[in-house]
mmCIF file of C-alpha atoms in Angstrom:
data_model
loop_
_atom_site.group_PDB
_atom_site.id
_atom_site.type_symbol
_atom_site.label_atom_id
_atom_site.label_comp_id
_atom_site.label_asym_id
_atom_site.label_seq_id
_atom_site.Cartn_x
_atom_site.Cartn_y
_atom_site.Cartn_z
ATOM 1 C CA MET A 22 0.436 0.033 0.046
ATOM 2 C CA PRO A 23 1.339 3.276 -0.843
ATOM 3 C CA SER A 24 2.853 5.249 1.720
ATOM 4 C CA GLY A 25 2.403 9.048 -0.505
ATOM 5 C CA LYS A 26 -0.751 10.679 -0.831
ATOM 6 C CA LEU A 27 -3.565 9.913 -2.532
ATOM 7 C CA TYR A 28 -4.935 11.907 -5.418
ATOM 8 C CA SER A 29 -8.226 11.444 -7.917
ATOM 9 C CA ILE A 30 -9.283 12.441 -10.927
ATOM 10 C CA ALA A 31 -12.939 11.423 -13.088
ATOM 11 C CA ASP A 32 -13.905 12.123 -16.690
ATOM 12 C CA LEU A 33 -11.032 11.867 -19.168
ATOM 13 C CA HIS A 34 -13.062 10.861 -21.470
ATOM 14 C CA ILE A 35 -9.708 8.917 -23.738
ATOM 15 C CA GLY A 36 -11.653 8.660 -26.750
ATOM 16 C CA TYR A 37 -10.682 12.553 -27.557
ATOM 17 C CA ALA A 38 -7.468 13.378 -28.615
ATOM 18 C CA GLN A 39 -6.364 16.159 -26.309
ATOM 19 C CA ASN A 40 -7.465 14.492 -24.040
ATOM 20 C CA LYS A 41 -5.515 11.176 -24.145
ATOM 21 C CA LEU A 42 -2.697 13.080 -24.707
ATOM 22 C CA ALA A 43 -2.610 14.664 -21.640
ATOM 23 C CA TRP A 44 -3.528 11.949 -19.981
ATOM 24 C CA SER A 45 -0.296 10.449 -21.696
ATOM 25 C CA ARG A 46 1.411 13.041 -20.319
ATOM 26 C CA LEU A 47 1.007 11.936 -16.442
ATOM 27 C CA LYS A 48 3.991 12.143 -14.787
ATOM 28 C CA PRO A 49 4.673 8.829 -12.038
ATOM 29 C CA HIS A 50 4.204 9.574 -8.854
ATOM 30 C CA PRO A 51 6.268 6.566 -6.426
ATOM 31 C CA GLY A 52 5.017 5.939 -2.878
ATOM 32 C CA ASP A 53 1.308 7.826 -3.966
ATOM 33 C CA GLY A 54 -2.896 6.274 -5.065
ATOM 34 C CA LEU A 55 -4.765 7.130 -7.292
ATOM 35 C CA ILE A 56 -8.848 6.891 -7.867
ATOM 36 C CA LEU A 57 -9.926 6.972 -11.021
ATOM 37 C CA CYS A 58 -13.645 8.390 -10.293
ATOM 38 C CA GLY A 59 -15.609 6.828 -13.356
ATOM 39 C CA ASP A 60 -15.513 7.959 -17.485
ATOM 40 C CA VAL A 61 -12.257 6.731 -18.179
ATOM 41 C CA GLY A 62 -13.539 6.168 -21.699
ATOM 42 C CA ASP A 63 -15.971 4.560 -23.866
ATOM 43 C CA SER A 64 -14.887 1.139 -24.922
ATOM 44 C CA ALA A 65 -12.298 -1.099 -23.707
ATOM 45 C CA GLU A 66 -8.969 -0.461 -25.835
ATOM 46 C CA GLN A 67 -9.906 2.050 -24.500
ATOM 47 C CA LEU A 68 -10.026 1.540 -20.166
ATOM 48 C CA ARG A 69 -6.841 -1.110 -21.100
ATOM 49 C CA SER A 70 -5.050 2.286 -22.556
ATOM 50 C CA ALA A 71 -5.675 4.412 -19.708
ATOM 51 C CA PHE A 72 -5.236 1.840 -16.342
ATOM 52 C CA SER A 73 -2.045 1.045 -18.410
ATOM 53 C CA LYS A 74 -0.298 4.932 -17.904
ATOM 54 C CA ALA A 75 -1.804 4.732 -14.132
ATOM 55 C CA THR A 76 -0.239 2.067 -13.259
ATOM 56 C CA GLU A 77 2.778 2.415 -14.794
ATOM 57 C CA CYS A 78 3.008 6.468 -12.922
ATOM 58 C CA PHE A 79 0.747 5.441 -9.761
ATOM 59 C CA ASP A 80 1.795 2.635 -6.608
ATOM 60 C CA THR A 81 -1.731 1.098 -6.032
ATOM 61 C CA VAL A 82 -5.108 2.497 -8.670
ATOM 62 C CA TRP A 83 -9.404 2.430 -7.627
ATOM 63 C CA TRP A 84 -10.919 2.140 -9.678
ATOM 64 C CA CYS A 85 -15.365 2.707 -10.544
ATOM 65 C CA PRO A 86 -17.890 2.352 -13.131
ATOM 66 C CA GLY A 87 -18.998 5.770 -14.965
ATOM 67 C CA ASN A 88 -21.962 5.891 -17.439
ATOM 68 C CA HIS A 89 -19.754 5.479 -20.460
ATOM 69 C CA GLU A 90 -17.769 2.398 -19.564
ATOM 70 C CA LEU A 91 -21.366 0.825 -19.629
ATOM 71 C CA TYR A 92 -21.779 1.565 -23.001
ATOM 72 C CA THR A 93 -22.918 -0.592 -25.672
ATOM 73 C CA LEU A 94 -21.728 1.261 -29.236
ATOM 74 C CA PRO A 95 -23.144 0.973 -31.936
ATOM 75 C CA ASN A 96 -20.528 0.674 -33.947
ATOM 76 C CA GLN A 97 -18.897 -1.349 -31.242
ATOM 77 C CA SER A 98 -17.193 -4.527 -32.442
ATOM 78 C CA GLY A 99 -16.443 -7.563 -30.157
ATOM 79 C CA SER A 100 -18.934 -8.388 -28.011
ATOM 80 C CA GLY A 101 -20.817 -6.323 -27.724
ATOM 81 C CA THR A 102 -22.479 -7.149 -24.183
ATOM 82 C CA ARG A 103 -24.788 -4.842 -22.382
ATOM 83 C CA GLY A 104 -25.855 -3.682 -18.524
ATOM 84 C CA VAL A 105 -24.304 -5.897 -16.023
ATOM 85 C CA GLN A 106 -22.038 -8.028 -18.325
ATOM 86 C CA LYS A 107 -20.764 -4.872 -19.921
ATOM 87 C CA TYR A 108 -20.008 -3.549 -16.062
ATOM 88 C CA GLN A 109 -18.009 -7.935 -15.644
ATOM 89 C CA GLU A 110 -16.291 -6.860 -18.773
ATOM 90 C CA CYS A 111 -14.636 -3.583 -17.226
ATOM 91 C CA ILE A 112 -14.087 -5.424 -14.095
ATOM 92 C CA GLY A 113 -11.994 -7.901 -15.613
ATOM 93 C CA ILE A 114 -10.472 -4.967 -17.565
ATOM 94 C CA ALA A 115 -9.482 -3.395 -14.678
ATOM 95 C CA ARG A 116 -7.891 -7.016 -12.493
ATOM 96 C CA GLU A 117 -5.512 -7.404 -15.667
ATOM 97 C CA HIS A 118 -3.515 -4.312 -14.452
ATOM 98 C CA ASN A 119 -4.654 -5.440 -11.021
ATOM 99 C CA ILE A 120 -6.176 -2.007 -10.578
ATOM 100 C CA LEU A 121 -9.055 -2.430 -7.480
ATOM 101 C CA THR A 122 -12.887 -2.479 -7.965
ATOM 102 C CA PRO A 123 -15.573 -1.783 -6.147
ATOM 103 C CA GLU A 124 -15.714 -5.739 -6.411
ATOM 104 C CA ASP A 125 -13.192 -6.379 -4.961
ATOM 105 C CA ASP A 126 -12.816 -5.785 -1.070
ATOM 106 C CA PHE A 127 -12.503 -2.354 0.462
ATOM 107 C CA VAL A 128 -8.534 -2.146 1.889
ATOM 108 C CA VAL A 129 -7.051 0.574 4.517
ATOM 109 C CA TRP A 130 -4.608 3.940 3.517
ATOM 110 C CA GLU A 131 -1.888 4.118 5.905
ATOM 111 C CA GLY A 132 0.100 7.015 3.514
ATOM 112 C CA GLU A 133 -0.207 10.516 4.240
ATOM 113 C CA GLY A 134 -3.489 11.946 5.909
ATOM 114 C CA GLY A 135 -3.623 9.002 8.376
ATOM 115 C CA SER A 136 -5.565 5.450 7.828
ATOM 116 C CA ALA A 137 -8.886 5.738 5.827
ATOM 117 C CA VAL A 138 -10.296 2.960 4.329
ATOM 118 C CA ILE A 139 -10.706 3.190 0.345
ATOM 119 C CA ALA A 140 -14.346 2.194 -0.448
ATOM 120 C CA PRO A 141 -14.882 2.417 -4.267
ATOM 121 C CA ILE A 142 -18.738 2.272 -4.832
ATOM 122 C CA PHE A 143 -21.577 1.503 -7.746
ATOM 123 C CA THR A 144 -25.352 2.980 -7.488
ATOM 124 C CA LEU A 145 -26.423 4.599 -10.941
ATOM 125 C CA TYR A 146 -29.715 7.229 -10.486
ATOM 126 C CA ASP A 147 -32.386 6.745 -10.292
ATOM 127 C CA TYR A 148 -34.234 10.079 -11.622
ATOM 128 C CA SER A 149 -34.532 10.197 -8.147
ATOM 129 C CA PHE A 150 -32.659 14.579 -8.493
ATOM 130 C CA ARG A 151 -35.987 15.600 -9.185
ATOM 131 C CA PRO A 152 -38.593 18.260 -8.415
ATOM 132 C CA ASP A 153 -41.534 16.705 -5.859
ATOM 133 C CA ASN A 154 -43.885 17.693 -8.923
ATOM 134 C CA VAL A 155 -42.163 15.199 -11.803
ATOM 135 C CA SER A 156 -43.816 11.797 -11.246
ATOM 136 C CA LEU A 157 -40.768 9.260 -11.850
ATOM 137 C CA GLU A 158 -43.426 8.103 -14.974
ATOM 138 C CA GLY A 159 -42.747 11.678 -15.961
ATOM 139 C CA ALA A 160 -39.933 12.586 -15.800
ATOM 140 C CA VAL A 161 -37.612 12.120 -18.708
ATOM 141 C CA PRO A 162 -40.775 13.944 -20.258
ATOM 142 C CA TRP A 163 -39.996 16.434 -18.195
ATOM 143 C CA ALA A 164 -36.547 17.076 -19.196
ATOM 144 C CA ARG A 165 -37.135 16.736 -22.782
ATOM 145 C CA GLU A 166 -39.290 20.239 -22.442
ATOM 146 C CA GLN A 167 -36.111 21.696 -22.216
ATOM 147 C CA ASN A 168 -34.181 19.981 -24.932
ATOM 148 C CA ILE A 169 -32.143 17.984 -22.268
ATOM 149 C CA GLU A 170 -32.321 14.129 -22.179
ATOM 150 C CA ALA A 171 -28.577 11.800 -21.803
ATOM 151 C CA THR A 172 -27.170 9.410 -24.069
ATOM 152 C CA ASP A 173 -27.664 6.671 -21.648
ATOM 153 C CA GLU A 174 -31.357 6.011 -22.192
ATOM 154 C CA PHE A 175 -29.722 4.652 -25.854
ATOM 155 C CA LEU A 176 -26.748 3.122 -25.126
ATOM 156 C CA LEU A 177 -26.707 2.068 -21.161
ATOM 157 C CA HIS A 178 -28.488 -0.849 -21.247
ATOM 158 C CA PRO A 179 -29.760 -2.201 -17.298
ATOM 159 C CA ASP A 180 -29.571 -6.094 -19.053
ATOM 160 C CA PRO A 181 -31.143 -8.229 -17.039
ATOM 161 C CA HIS A 182 -32.635 -5.891 -14.516
ATOM 162 C CA PHE A 183 -36.242 -4.550 -16.410
ATOM 163 C CA SER A 184 -34.596 -0.684 -15.903
ATOM 164 C CA ARG A 185 -31.576 1.227 -15.021
ATOM 165 C CA GLN A 186 -33.648 2.322 -11.439
ATOM 166 C CA ASN A 187 -34.224 -1.096 -10.945
ATOM 167 C CA TRP A 188 -30.487 -2.098 -11.736
ATOM 168 C CA CYS A 189 -29.723 1.276 -9.439
ATOM 169 C CA LYS A 190 -32.318 0.095 -6.094
ATOM 170 C CA VAL A 191 -30.203 -3.735 -6.165
ATOM 171 C CA LEU A 192 -26.223 -1.597 -6.621
ATOM 172 C CA VAL A 193 -27.673 0.275 -4.054
ATOM 173 C CA GLU A 194 -28.664 -2.551 -1.274
ATOM 174 C CA LYS A 195 -25.561 -4.230 -1.913
ATOM 175 C CA PHE A 196 -22.888 -1.002 -1.393
ATOM 176 C CA GLU A 197 -24.716 -0.026 1.441
ATOM 177 C CA THR A 198 -24.150 -4.014 2.920
ATOM 178 C CA LYS A 199 -20.891 -3.412 1.746
ATOM 179 C CA LEU A 200 -20.028 -0.465 3.506
ATOM 180 C CA GLU A 201 -21.884 -1.425 6.921
ATOM 181 C CA ALA A 202 -20.248 -4.485 7.078
ATOM 182 C CA ALA A 203 -16.339 -2.782 6.045
ATOM 183 C CA ARG A 204 -17.653 0.328 9.079
ATOM 184 C CA LYS A 205 -18.063 -2.655 11.274
ATOM 185 C CA GLN A 206 -14.868 -4.400 10.238
ATOM 186 C CA PHE A 207 -13.074 -0.847 11.249
ATOM 187 C CA PRO A 208 -15.364 0.622 13.669
ATOM 188 C CA SER A 209 -12.356 3.700 14.011
ATOM 189 C CA LEU A 210 -11.747 4.680 11.147
ATOM 190 C CA PRO A 211 -13.006 7.014 8.559
ATOM 191 C CA PHE A 212 -13.946 6.643 5.244
ATOM 192 C CA VAL A 213 -12.726 7.579 1.285
ATOM 193 C CA ILE A 214 -16.428 7.130 -0.370
ATOM 194 C CA ALA A 215 -15.511 7.062 -4.271
ATOM 195 C CA ASN A 216 -18.374 7.007 -6.543
ATOM 196 C CA HIS A 217 -18.636 8.275 -10.224
ATOM 197 C CA TRP A 218 -22.051 10.010 -9.251
ATOM 198 C CA PRO A 219 -22.918 12.524 -5.947
ATOM 199 C CA LEU A 220 -23.833 11.262 -3.505
ATOM 200 C CA ARG A 221 -25.859 13.879 -2.605
ATOM 201 C CA GLU A 222 -28.177 16.098 -4.932
ATOM 202 C CA ASP A 223 -27.482 19.430 -3.004
ATOM 203 C CA LEU A 224 -23.688 19.037 -4.461
ATOM 204 C CA VAL A 225 -25.762 18.900 -8.677
ATOM 205 C CA THR A 226 -26.166 22.535 -9.982
ATOM 206 C CA LEU A 227 -26.590 22.475 -13.125
ATOM 207 C CA LYS A 228 -26.311 26.383 -14.329
ATOM 208 C CA PHE A 229 -27.101 25.395 -18.397
ATOM 209 C CA ILE A 230 -28.706 22.051 -17.934
ATOM 210 C CA PRO A 231 -30.706 21.321 -14.874
ATOM 211 C CA ARG A 232 -33.291 19.155 -15.963
ATOM 212 C CA PHE A 233 -29.655 17.133 -16.410
ATOM 213 C CA SER A 234 -30.510 16.183 -12.890
ATOM 214 C CA LEU A 235 -32.353 12.873 -13.237
ATOM 215 C CA TRP A 236 -29.518 10.784 -14.403
ATOM 216 C CA CYS A 237 -26.391 12.094 -11.434
ATOM 217 C CA GLY A 238 -27.269 10.405 -8.692
ATOM 218 C CA THR A 239 -30.739 8.558 -6.264
ATOM 219 C CA LYS A 240 -31.392 9.871 -2.744
ATOM 220 C CA LEU A 241 -31.290 6.784 -1.312
ATOM 221 C CA THR A 242 -27.286 7.768 -1.177
ATOM 222 C CA ASP A 243 -27.475 10.967 0.712
ATOM 223 C CA ASP A 244 -26.934 9.649 4.893
ATOM 224 C CA TRP A 245 -24.682 7.899 3.444
ATOM 225 C CA HIS A 246 -21.463 9.995 4.463
ATOM 226 C CA ARG A 247 -22.486 10.054 7.625
ATOM 227 C CA ARG A 248 -24.140 6.836 8.351
ATOM 228 C CA PHE A 249 -19.823 5.518 7.084
ATOM 229 C CA ASN A 250 -18.033 7.663 9.398
ATOM 230 C CA ALA A 251 -16.817 9.103 5.359
ATOM 231 C CA ILE A 252 -14.168 11.922 5.981
ATOM 232 C CA VAL A 253 -13.635 12.045 1.851
ATOM 233 C CA VAL A 254 -15.951 12.077 -0.797
ATOM 234 C CA VAL A 255 -14.829 11.317 -4.727
ATOM 235 C CA SER A 256 -16.989 11.561 -7.764
ATOM 236 C CA GLY A 257 -16.827 12.806 -10.788
ATOM 237 C CA HIS A 258 -20.103 12.933 -13.739
ATOM 238 C CA LEU A 259 -21.217 16.430 -13.805
ATOM 239 C CA HIS A 260 -18.064 17.815 -15.231
ATOM 240 C CA ILE A 261 -17.676 21.110 -12.402
ATOM 241 C CA ARG A 262 -14.845 21.012 -10.241
ATOM 242 C CA ARG A 263 -15.434 22.146 -6.810
ATOM 243 C CA THR A 264 -14.973 20.991 -3.361
ATOM 244 C CA ASP A 265 -18.054 21.120 -0.705
ATOM 245 C CA TRP A 266 -18.256 20.602 3.381
ATOM 246 C CA ARG A 267 -21.160 18.958 4.839
ATOM 247 C CA ASP A 268 -21.615 17.806 8.152
ATOM 248 C CA GLY A 269 -17.490 17.450 8.762
ATOM 249 C CA CYS A 270 -17.176 15.601 5.026
ATOM 250 C CA ARG A 271 -15.452 16.947 2.471
ATOM 251 C CA PHE A 272 -16.474 15.993 -1.286
ATOM 252 C CA GLU A 273 -14.464 16.801 -4.248
ATOM 253 C CA GLU A 274 -15.517 17.279 -7.306
ATOM 254 C CA VAL A 275 -12.484 15.923 -9.438
ATOM 255 C CA SER A 276 -13.607 15.638 -13.562
ATOM 256 C CA LEU A 277 -11.088 16.683 -16.230
ATOM 257 C CA GLY A 278 -13.935 16.756 -18.824
ATOM 258 C CA TYR A 279 -14.052 17.143 -22.240
ATOM 259 C CA PRO A 280 -11.205 19.266 -24.432
ATOM 260 C CA GLN A 281 -13.834 22.310 -24.161
ATOM 261 C CA GLN A 282 -14.280 21.730 -20.507
ATOM 262 C CA TRP A 283 -10.868 22.540 -19.178
ATOM 263 C CA LYS A 284 -9.075 25.136 -22.282
ATOM 264 C CA LYS A 285 -8.681 27.377 -19.834
ATOM 265 C CA CYS A 286 -6.335 25.375 -17.941
ATOM 266 C CA ALA A 287 -4.987 24.268 -21.199
ATOM 267 C CA ASP A 288 -4.681 27.846 -22.062
ATOM 268 C CA MET A 289 -2.418 28.899 -19.083
ATOM 269 C CA GLY A 290 -0.462 25.569 -20.069
ATOM 270 C CA LEU A 291 -1.921 23.233 -17.358
ATOM 271 C CA GLY A 292 -3.190 19.496 -18.118
ATOM 272 C CA VAL A 293 -3.595 16.628 -16.002
ATOM 273 C CA ASN A 294 -0.765 16.896 -13.797
ATOM 274 C CA GLU A 295 -1.844 19.904 -12.265
ATOM 275 C CA LEU A 296 -5.694 19.122 -12.140
ATOM 276 C CA LEU A 297 -5.631 15.481 -10.030
ATOM 277 C CA ARG A 298 -6.969 16.679 -6.265
ATOM 278 C CA GLU A 299 -5.022 15.966 -4.057
ATOM 279 C CA ILE A 300 -8.094 13.309 -2.039
ATOM 280 C CA LEU A 301 -4.785 12.564 1.654
ATOM 281 C CA PRO A 302 -3.796 14.077 3.594
ATOM 282 C CA GLY A 303 -6.414 16.803 1.387
ATOM 283 C CA PRO A 304 -7.163 21.276 1.707
ATOM 284 C CA GLU A 305 -6.785 22.127 6.501
ATOM 285 C CA ILE A 306 -9.758 20.528 7.760
ATOM 286 C CA ILE A 307 -12.517 22.512 7.609
ATOM 287 C CA GLN A 308 -15.204 22.871 11.384
ATOM 288 C CA PRO A 309 -17.727 21.996 10.890
ATOM 289 C CA GLY A 310 -20.884 24.542 9.725
ATOM 290 C CA GLU A 311 -21.659 27.046 6.948
ATOM 291 C CA VAL A 312 -19.008 26.457 4.529
ATOM 292 C CA PRO A 313 -19.241 27.634 0.863
ATOM 293 C CA THR A 314 -18.897 25.803 -2.097
ATOM 294 C CA ARG A 315 -15.055 26.021 -3.799
ATOM 295 C CA TRP A 316 -15.727 26.764 -7.137
ATOM 296 C CA ARG A 317 -12.386 24.758 -8.871
ATOM 297 C CA ILE A 318 -10.422 25.547 -12.133
ATOM 298 C CA PHE A 319 -6.947 23.285 -10.996
ATOM 299 C CA GLY A 320 -6.241 21.299 -8.386
#
């Protein structure tokens, strides 16, 4: 287990040439660990490429899936697997590179920042991030009223589950049980929970596409940071880098995003090495209370 710092980044989307080039310039981090928090790429080839570079540069790497890893693309060659089978295919690729996944035992970090349980999870979403006056059945039509519809509706299949929200429910129950067992196993240790989707609806601020919130998580995980003694919760998906505090827990959104979304950094000569977010030890601990969101361009 690394003895140095723990970093994270999400939404590498290395299918984009500029992102792939940026990731190829990742510098070695001997003694450090890295959490890849989903949406690394859209294909097995992209996953292998990104995983190879990550394990070349970091001593230990964790990965949790995003929606893009689960896509079954129309022009996809090979098996064209869907749903749970596609997820298991991604797990297999991670294990080819000795990368820890949500399907592996949670392990204890002993690096800077003190001991902590590193807990990558996978929850999907259930369309519950919506106003009270919008029904589940009316949720997607409500988003379409503003010309918003996630690509997931066409490429992310829930097989063998009946629906994505049903798959989400199964996943939430699975990882709730796993986190509870780990909390009992390590009652004195704080947790670092990593999930592609935010655990709380109040951390989803989408100024230009607010109704995209439907595809951003589930209300079932709202209190997990308290229940499971989290010191940090890491997520991606939003492509909006931010740091928040809730109940003394630090929430980090660590996306790189599409090339145009980090262009300002690129224009400043900054790349993925500057956009890696330090999770542990991280910034100075904030005392409980109302702390404003810190919107981050990099770091």
